[in-house]
């Protein structure tokens, strides 16, 4: 079973739409959770960390459900510039190490059209 | 300007040739990582290093080697033993053991193509 599972999409939405992405993770010991954004042929960039209480950054809202091992990202009022691949990422400690390892989902592709 | 740099942007490898990808960071991060990304796939961890002179195998280390002689640098060598090296290679760094902050920051990547 993969560490992180996401719906690959693609999601095609008009400008101004609200779109939601989900992912699930398999390791209940996972400690940190993130959404990264990756533009075509570029490196991933941190979009936001995800906290148990849920958190919001402008038009973006992230939620974490530890009991269900489920993470979500909601984008409101979509812009053309939101078109990208969104990577769900979880972290847990490597056995015998103080270092956290990141595990990446395959990404969900979003295209926002005018 | 602080950040992570990778070079070259594109690299062509001939059959049987070893090639080395450069990764440098000036963020004063202890931990560094190498990932490989194939089309439509998630990032897969090749090697990681928690501190200078230490490194550990990730999930797909076969056919690769690394060194960590300096804090700022973590070069990756793709050896001739790696039979399918064509991919997008991403280097990342994080603060590491000094912090609970596990966010990783990525360089711009190197695209490796086999001739």
PDB file of C-alpha atoms in Angstrom:
ATOM      1  CA  UNK A   1       0.000   0.000   0.000  1.00  0.00           C
ATOM      2  CA  UNK A   2       1.355   3.428  -0.931  1.00  0.00           C
ATOM      3  CA  UNK A   3       2.239   5.816   1.878  1.00  0.00           C
ATOM      4  CA  UNK A   4       0.173   8.612   0.327  1.00  0.00           C
ATOM      5  CA  UNK A   5      -2.714   8.245  -2.100  1.00  0.00           C
ATOM      6  CA  UNK A   6      -4.249  11.076  -4.080  1.00  0.00           C
ATOM      7  CA  UNK A   7      -6.726  11.336  -6.914  1.00  0.00           C
ATOM      8  CA  UNK A   8      -4.537  12.265  -9.912  1.00  0.00           C
ATOM      9  CA  UNK A   9      -7.341  14.191 -11.624  1.00  0.00           C
ATOM     10  CA  UNK A  10      -7.150  16.103 -13.846  1.00  0.00           C
ATOM     11  CA  UNK A  11      -9.504  18.676 -12.435  1.00  0.00           C
ATOM     12  CA  UNK A  12     -10.615  21.259 -14.987  1.00  0.00           C
ATOM     13  CA  UNK A  13     -12.539  24.172 -13.463  1.00  0.00           C
ATOM     14  CA  UNK A  14     -13.556  27.675 -14.558  1.00  0.00           C
ATOM     15  CA  UNK A  15     -12.143  30.769 -12.954  1.00  0.00           C
ATOM     16  CA  UNK A  16     -13.925  31.580  -9.735  1.00  0.00           C
ATOM     17  CA  UNK A  17     -14.826  27.987  -8.966  1.00  0.00           C
ATOM     18  CA  UNK A  18     -14.179  26.225  -5.685  1.00  0.00           C
ATOM     19  CA  UNK A  19     -12.238  22.982  -5.940  1.00  0.00           C
ATOM     20  CA  UNK A  20     -11.265  20.421  -3.315  1.00  0.00           C
ATOM     21  CA  UNK A  21      -8.479  17.859  -3.313  1.00  0.00           C
ATOM     22  CA  UNK A  22      -8.217  14.915  -0.960  1.00  0.00           C
ATOM     23  CA  UNK A  23      -5.557  12.497   0.022  1.00  0.00           C
ATOM     24  CA  UNK A  24      -5.129   9.622   2.444  1.00  0.00           C
ATOM     25  CA  UNK A  25      -2.030   8.353   4.184  1.00  0.00           C
ATOM     26  CA  UNK A  26      -1.241   4.910   5.514  1.00  0.00           C
ATOM     27  CA  UNK A  27       1.108   5.470   8.466  1.00  0.00           C
ATOM     28  CA  UNK A  28      -0.735   6.504  11.614  1.00  0.00           C
ATOM     29  CA  UNK A  29       2.603   7.661  13.092  1.00  0.00           C
ATOM     30  CA  UNK A  30       2.881  10.431  10.510  1.00  0.00           C
ATOM     31  CA  UNK A  31       3.653  13.682  12.262  1.00  0.00           C
ATOM     32  CA  UNK A  32       3.685  16.510   9.768  1.00  0.00           C
ATOM     33  CA  UNK A  33       1.564  17.216   6.753  1.00  0.00           C
ATOM     34  CA  UNK A  34       1.983  19.552   3.829  1.00  0.00           C
ATOM     35  CA  UNK A  35       0.616  20.590   0.480  1.00  0.00           C
ATOM     36  CA  UNK A  36       3.207  21.429  -2.145  1.00  0.00           C
ATOM     37  CA  UNK A  37       2.527  22.979  -5.527  1.00  0.00           C
ATOM     38  CA  UNK A  38       4.464  21.947  -8.624  1.00  0.00           C
ATOM     39  CA  UNK A  39       4.261  23.886 -11.863  1.00  0.00           C
ATOM     40  CA  UNK A  40       4.983  22.110 -15.133  1.00  0.00           C
ATOM     41  CA  UNK A  41       8.653  21.134 -15.399  1.00  0.00           C
ATOM     42  CA  UNK A  42       9.513  22.995 -12.184  1.00  0.00           C
ATOM     43  CA  UNK A  43      10.425  22.021  -8.648  1.00  0.00           C
ATOM     44  CA  UNK A  44       7.798  21.540  -5.922  1.00  0.00           C
ATOM     45  CA  UNK A  45       7.237  24.552  -3.692  1.00  0.00           C
ATOM     46  CA  UNK A  46       5.620  24.561  -0.279  1.00  0.00           C
ATOM     47  CA  UNK A  47       2.054  25.813  -0.457  1.00  0.00           C
ATOM     48  CA  UNK A  48       1.121  25.311   3.164  1.00  0.00           C
ATOM     49  CA  UNK A  49       1.572  23.101   6.168  1.00  0.00           C
ATOM     50  CA  UNK A  50      -1.513  21.338   7.496  1.00  0.00           C
ATOM     51  CA  UNK A  51      -2.420  21.440  11.168  1.00  0.00           C
ATOM     52  CA  UNK A  52      -4.877  19.336  13.134  1.00  0.00           C
ATOM     53  CA  UNK A  53      -7.045  22.353  13.834  1.00  0.00           C
ATOM     54  CA  UNK A  54      -7.215  23.208  10.146  1.00  0.00           C
ATOM     55  CA  UNK A  55      -5.635  26.284   8.706  1.00  0.00           C
ATOM     56  CA  UNK A  56      -6.324  28.896   6.104  1.00  0.00           C
ATOM     57  CA  UNK A  57      -4.080  31.035   3.928  1.00  0.00           C
ATOM     58  CA  UNK A  58      -6.080  33.433   1.817  1.00  0.00           C
ATOM     59  CA  UNK A  59      -8.114  31.402  -0.660  1.00  0.00           C
ATOM     60  CA  UNK A  60      -6.573  28.114   0.479  1.00  0.00           C
ATOM     61  CA  UNK A  61      -7.867  26.008   3.371  1.00  0.00           C
ATOM     62  CA  UNK A  62      -6.247  22.789   4.554  1.00  0.00           C
ATOM     63  CA  UNK A  63      -7.814  20.222   6.856  1.00  0.00           C
ATOM     64  CA  UNK A  64      -6.402  17.173   8.612  1.00  0.00           C
ATOM     65  CA  UNK A  65      -8.400  14.278  10.036  1.00  0.00           C
ATOM     66  CA  UNK A  66      -5.989  12.079  11.975  1.00  0.00           C
ATOM     67  CA  UNK A  67      -8.634   9.502  12.883  1.00  0.00           C
ATOM     68  CA  UNK A  68      -9.417   8.892   9.205  1.00  0.00           C
ATOM     69  CA  UNK A  69      -5.853   9.604   8.053  1.00  0.00           C
ATOM     70  CA  UNK A  70      -7.216  12.056   5.551  1.00  0.00           C
ATOM     71  CA  UNK A  71      -5.979  15.449   4.347  1.00  0.00           C
ATOM     72  CA  UNK A  72      -7.804  17.969   2.202  1.00  0.00           C
ATOM     73  CA  UNK A  73      -7.091  21.197   0.360  1.00  0.00           C
ATOM     74  CA  UNK A  74      -9.840  23.613  -0.647  1.00  0.00           C
ATOM     75  CA  UNK A  75      -9.206  26.382  -3.154  1.00  0.00           C
ATOM     76  CA  UNK A  76     -11.826  29.117  -3.353  1.00  0.00           C
ATOM     77  CA  UNK A  77     -12.278  31.640  -6.166  1.00  0.00           C
ATOM     78  CA  UNK A  78      -9.848  29.790  -8.458  1.00  0.00           C
ATOM     79  CA  UNK A  79      -7.450  31.874 -10.533  1.00  0.00           C
ATOM     80  CA  UNK A  80      -5.761  30.982 -13.805  1.00  0.00           C
ATOM     81  CA  UNK A  81      -2.476  31.081 -11.904  1.00  0.00           C
ATOM     82  CA  UNK A  82      -3.659  28.237  -9.646  1.00  0.00           C
ATOM     83  CA  UNK A  83      -3.175  25.807 -12.546  1.00  0.00           C
ATOM     84  CA  UNK A  84      -0.526  23.359 -11.325  1.00  0.00           C
ATOM     85  CA  UNK A  85      -0.094  19.943  -9.772  1.00  0.00           C
ATOM     86  CA  UNK A  86      -0.782  19.771  -6.042  1.00  0.00           C
ATOM     87  CA  UNK A  87       1.251  17.277  -4.042  1.00  0.00           C
ATOM     88  CA  UNK A  88       0.056  15.844  -0.761  1.00  0.00           C
ATOM     89  CA  UNK A  89       3.020  15.183   1.527  1.00  0.00           C
ATOM     90  CA  UNK A  90       3.330  13.498   4.916  1.00  0.00           C
ATOM     91  CA  UNK A  91       6.308  13.080   7.197  1.00  0.00           C
ATOM     92  CA  UNK A  92       7.330  10.620   9.857  1.00  0.00           C
ATOM     93  CA  UNK A  93      10.553   9.855  11.634  1.00  0.00           C
ATOM     94  CA  UNK A  94      12.977   7.379  10.165  1.00  0.00           C
ATOM     95  CA  UNK A  95      13.520   4.519  12.615  1.00  0.00           C
ATOM     96  CA  UNK A  96      16.601   5.195  14.705  1.00  0.00           C
ATOM     97  CA  UNK A  97      16.916   8.735  13.410  1.00  0.00           C
ATOM     98  CA  UNK A  98      15.915  12.215  14.452  1.00  0.00           C
ATOM     99  CA  UNK A  99      15.206  13.043  10.826  1.00  0.00           C
ATOM    100  CA  UNK A 100      11.718  13.167   9.386  1.00  0.00           C
ATOM    101  CA  UNK A 101      11.242  11.655   5.950  1.00  0.00           C
ATOM    102  CA  UNK A 102       8.760  13.086   3.504  1.00  0.00           C
ATOM    103  CA  UNK A 103       6.462  10.853   1.484  1.00  0.00           C
ATOM    104  CA  UNK A 104       4.868  12.347  -1.597  1.00  0.00           C
ATOM    105  CA  UNK A 105       1.613  11.571  -3.316  1.00  0.00           C
ATOM    106  CA  UNK A 106       1.614  11.411  -7.105  1.00  0.00           C
ATOM    107  CA  UNK A 107      -0.090  14.777  -7.285  1.00  0.00           C
ATOM    108  CA  UNK A 108      -3.450  16.102  -8.437  1.00  0.00           C
ATOM    109  CA  UNK A 109      -3.427  18.131 -11.620  1.00  0.00           C
ATOM    110  CA  UNK A 110      -5.554  21.285 -11.704  1.00  0.00           C
ATOM    111  CA  UNK A 111      -6.326  23.391 -14.768  1.00  0.00           C
ATOM    112  CA  UNK A 112      -8.290  26.604 -14.324  1.00  0.00           C
ATOM    113  CA  UNK A 113      -9.796  27.923 -17.540  1.00  0.00           C
ATOM    114  CA  UNK A 114     -11.013  31.459 -18.309  1.00  0.00           C
TER     115      UNK A 114
ATOM    116  CA  UNK B   1      20.157  35.341  -2.267  1.00  0.00           C
ATOM    117  CA  UNK B   2      19.602  32.233  -0.127  1.00  0.00           C
ATOM    118  CA  UNK B   3      18.523  29.043  -1.738  1.00  0.00           C
ATOM    119  CA  UNK B   4      19.384  25.770  -3.395  1.00  0.00           C
ATOM    120  CA  UNK B   5      21.072  25.557  -6.753  1.00  0.00           C
ATOM    121  CA  UNK B   6      21.393  22.561  -9.032  1.00  0.00           C
ATOM    122  CA  UNK B   7      23.477  22.198 -12.123  1.00  0.00           C
ATOM    123  CA  UNK B   8      23.323  21.528 -14.912  1.00  0.00           C
ATOM    124  CA  UNK B   9      19.708  22.136 -15.851  1.00  0.00           C
ATOM    125  CA  UNK B  10      19.922  19.470 -18.567  1.00  0.00           C
ATOM    126  CA  UNK B  11      22.392  16.594 -18.735  1.00  0.00           C
ATOM    127  CA  UNK B  12      22.913  13.984 -21.406  1.00  0.00           C
ATOM    128  CA  UNK B  13      24.446  10.640 -20.574  1.00  0.00           C
ATOM    129  CA  UNK B  14      25.902   8.125 -22.939  1.00  0.00           C
ATOM    130  CA  UNK B  15      25.549   4.413 -22.321  1.00  0.00           C
ATOM    131  CA  UNK B  16      28.041   3.185 -19.734  1.00  0.00           C
ATOM    132  CA  UNK B  17      28.944   6.668 -18.558  1.00  0.00           C
ATOM    133  CA  UNK B  18      28.889   7.978 -14.996  1.00  0.00           C
ATOM    134  CA  UNK B  19      27.566  11.504 -14.563  1.00  0.00           C
ATOM    135  CA  UNK B  20      27.476  13.767 -11.516  1.00  0.00           C
ATOM    136  CA  UNK B  21      24.697  16.180 -10.628  1.00  0.00           C
ATOM    137  CA  UNK B  22      25.568  19.148  -8.472  1.00  0.00           C
ATOM    138  CA  UNK B  23      23.508  20.450  -5.538  1.00  0.00           C
ATOM    139  CA  UNK B  24      24.552  23.404  -3.389  1.00  0.00           C
ATOM    140  CA  UNK B  25      22.664  25.234  -0.624  1.00  0.00           C
ATOM    141  CA  UNK B  26      23.458  28.345   1.390  1.00  0.00           C
ATOM    142  CA  UNK B  27      20.556  28.002   3.819  1.00  0.00           C
ATOM    143  CA  UNK B  28      22.767  26.567   6.586  1.00  0.00           C
ATOM    144  CA  UNK B  29      20.632  23.414   6.487  1.00  0.00           C
ATOM    145  CA  UNK B  30      22.033  20.219   7.945  1.00  0.00           C
ATOM    146  CA  UNK B  31      19.869  17.764   6.018  1.00  0.00           C
ATOM    147  CA  UNK B  32      19.929  17.248   2.269  1.00  0.00           C
ATOM    148  CA  UNK B  33      18.062  14.877  -0.017  1.00  0.00           C
ATOM    149  CA  UNK B  34      17.983  13.573  -3.564  1.00  0.00           C
ATOM    150  CA  UNK B  35      14.748  12.580  -5.253  1.00  0.00           C
ATOM    151  CA  UNK B  36      13.876  11.233  -8.635  1.00  0.00           C
ATOM    152  CA  UNK B  37      10.617  12.101 -10.399  1.00  0.00           C
ATOM    153  CA  UNK B  38       9.288  10.183 -13.395  1.00  0.00           C
ATOM    154  CA  UNK B  39       6.315  11.412 -15.465  1.00  0.00           C
ATOM    155  CA  UNK B  40       3.049  10.931 -13.601  1.00  0.00           C
ATOM    156  CA  UNK B  41       4.865   9.595 -10.557  1.00  0.00           C
ATOM    157  CA  UNK B  42       5.476  10.888  -7.098  1.00  0.00           C
ATOM    158  CA  UNK B  43       8.926  11.829  -5.896  1.00  0.00           C
ATOM    159  CA  UNK B  44      11.045   8.862  -4.835  1.00  0.00           C
ATOM    160  CA  UNK B  45      13.899   9.216  -2.375  1.00  0.00           C
ATOM    161  CA  UNK B  46      17.330   8.156  -3.613  1.00  0.00           C
ATOM    162  CA  UNK B  47      19.678   9.209  -0.791  1.00  0.00           C
ATOM    163  CA  UNK B  48      19.586  11.556   2.147  1.00  0.00           C
ATOM    164  CA  UNK B  49      22.128  13.049   4.509  1.00  0.00           C
ATOM    165  CA  UNK B  50      21.460  14.256   8.029  1.00  0.00           C
ATOM    166  CA  UNK B  51      24.862  15.812   8.563  1.00  0.00           C
ATOM    167  CA  UNK B  52      28.280  16.211   6.984  1.00  0.00           C
ATOM    168  CA  UNK B  53      30.088  12.928   6.306  1.00  0.00           C
ATOM    169  CA  UNK B  54      26.903  10.931   6.794  1.00  0.00           C
ATOM    170  CA  UNK B  55      24.369   9.673   4.272  1.00  0.00           C
ATOM    171  CA  UNK B  56      21.755   6.961   4.066  1.00  0.00           C
ATOM    172  CA  UNK B  57      20.085   5.047   1.253  1.00  0.00           C
ATOM    173  CA  UNK B  58      16.551   5.935   0.361  1.00  0.00           C
ATOM    174  CA  UNK B  59      14.071   3.733  -1.471  1.00  0.00           C
ATOM    175  CA  UNK B  60      15.838   3.568  -4.854  1.00  0.00           C
ATOM    176  CA  UNK B  61      19.576   3.921  -4.158  1.00  0.00           C
ATOM    177  CA  UNK B  62      20.770   1.204  -6.546  1.00  0.00           C
ATOM    178  CA  UNK B  63      22.872   2.659  -9.342  1.00  0.00           C
ATOM    179  CA  UNK B  64      23.492   5.933  -7.514  1.00  0.00           C
ATOM    180  CA  UNK B  65      26.164   7.240  -5.168  1.00  0.00           C
ATOM    181  CA  UNK B  66      26.560  10.408  -3.107  1.00  0.00           C
ATOM    182  CA  UNK B  67      29.047  12.206  -0.910  1.00  0.00           C
ATOM    183  CA  UNK B  68      28.668  14.853   1.781  1.00  0.00           C
ATOM    184  CA  UNK B  69      32.088  16.337   2.400  1.00  0.00           C
ATOM    185  CA  UNK B  70      30.752  19.841   2.990  1.00  0.00           C
ATOM    186  CA  UNK B  71      27.571  21.060   4.629  1.00  0.00           C
ATOM    187  CA  UNK B  72      26.669  23.097   1.569  1.00  0.00           C
ATOM    188  CA  UNK B  73      27.131  20.399  -1.054  1.00  0.00           C
ATOM    189  CA  UNK B  74      25.531  17.022  -1.779  1.00  0.00           C
ATOM    190  CA  UNK B  75      26.473  15.787  -5.265  1.00  0.00           C
ATOM    191  CA  UNK B  76      24.755  12.768  -6.804  1.00  0.00           C
ATOM    192  CA  UNK B  77      26.521  10.421  -9.206  1.00  0.00           C
ATOM    193  CA  UNK B  78      24.410   8.374 -11.583  1.00  0.00           C
ATOM    194  CA  UNK B  79      26.502   5.342 -12.378  1.00  0.00           C
ATOM    195  CA  UNK B  80      26.399   3.032 -15.371  1.00  0.00           C
ATOM    196  CA  UNK B  81      24.673   0.495 -13.113  1.00  0.00           C
ATOM    197  CA  UNK B  82      21.525   2.633 -13.199  1.00  0.00           C
ATOM    198  CA  UNK B  83      19.786   1.138 -16.222  1.00  0.00           C
ATOM    199  CA  UNK B  84      16.944   3.615 -16.521  1.00  0.00           C
ATOM    200  CA  UNK B  85      18.371   6.986 -15.503  1.00  0.00           C
ATOM    201  CA  UNK B  86      16.157   9.253 -17.611  1.00  0.00           C
ATOM    202  CA  UNK B  87      14.218  11.348 -15.091  1.00  0.00           C
ATOM    203  CA  UNK B  88      13.908  14.697 -13.357  1.00  0.00           C
ATOM    204  CA  UNK B  89      16.297  14.837 -10.389  1.00  0.00           C
ATOM    205  CA  UNK B  90      15.464  17.096  -7.480  1.00  0.00           C
ATOM    206  CA  UNK B  91      17.695  18.064  -4.588  1.00  0.00           C
ATOM    207  CA  UNK B  92      16.182  19.356  -1.366  1.00  0.00           C
ATOM    208  CA  UNK B  93      17.321  20.520   2.044  1.00  0.00           C
ATOM    209  CA  UNK B  94      15.826  21.018   5.468  1.00  0.00           C
ATOM    210  CA  UNK B  95      17.001  22.397   8.797  1.00  0.00           C
ATOM    211  CA  UNK B  96      17.430  18.846  10.060  1.00  0.00           C
ATOM    212  CA  UNK B  97      18.088  17.582  13.549  1.00  0.00           C
ATOM    213  CA  UNK B  98      18.267  21.034  15.144  1.00  0.00           C
ATOM    214  CA  UNK B  99      14.561  21.614  14.622  1.00  0.00           C
ATOM    215  CA  UNK B 100      11.188  19.890  14.520  1.00  0.00           C
ATOM    216  CA  UNK B 101      10.528  21.854  11.355  1.00  0.00           C
ATOM    217  CA  UNK B 102      10.484  19.206   8.622  1.00  0.00           C
ATOM    218  CA  UNK B 103       9.736  21.397   5.623  1.00  0.00           C
ATOM    219  CA  UNK B 104      11.987  20.634   2.695  1.00  0.00           C
ATOM    220  CA  UNK B 105      12.999  23.223   0.109  1.00  0.00           C
ATOM    221  CA  UNK B 106      13.813  22.172  -3.401  1.00  0.00           C
ATOM    222  CA  UNK B 107      16.322  23.198  -6.014  1.00  0.00           C
ATOM    223  CA  UNK B 108      15.221  23.797  -9.618  1.00  0.00           C
ATOM    224  CA  UNK B 109      16.110  20.262 -10.700  1.00  0.00           C
ATOM    225  CA  UNK B 110      18.236  18.576 -13.351  1.00  0.00           C
ATOM    226  CA  UNK B 111      16.738  16.702 -16.290  1.00  0.00           C
ATOM    227  CA  UNK B 112      18.866  13.708 -17.229  1.00  0.00           C
ATOM    228  CA  UNK B 113      18.471  12.158 -20.653  1.00  0.00           C
ATOM    229  CA  UNK B 114      20.187   9.088 -22.026  1.00  0.00           C
ATOM    230  CA  UNK B 115      21.589   9.311 -25.557  1.00  0.00           C
TER     231      UNK B 115
END
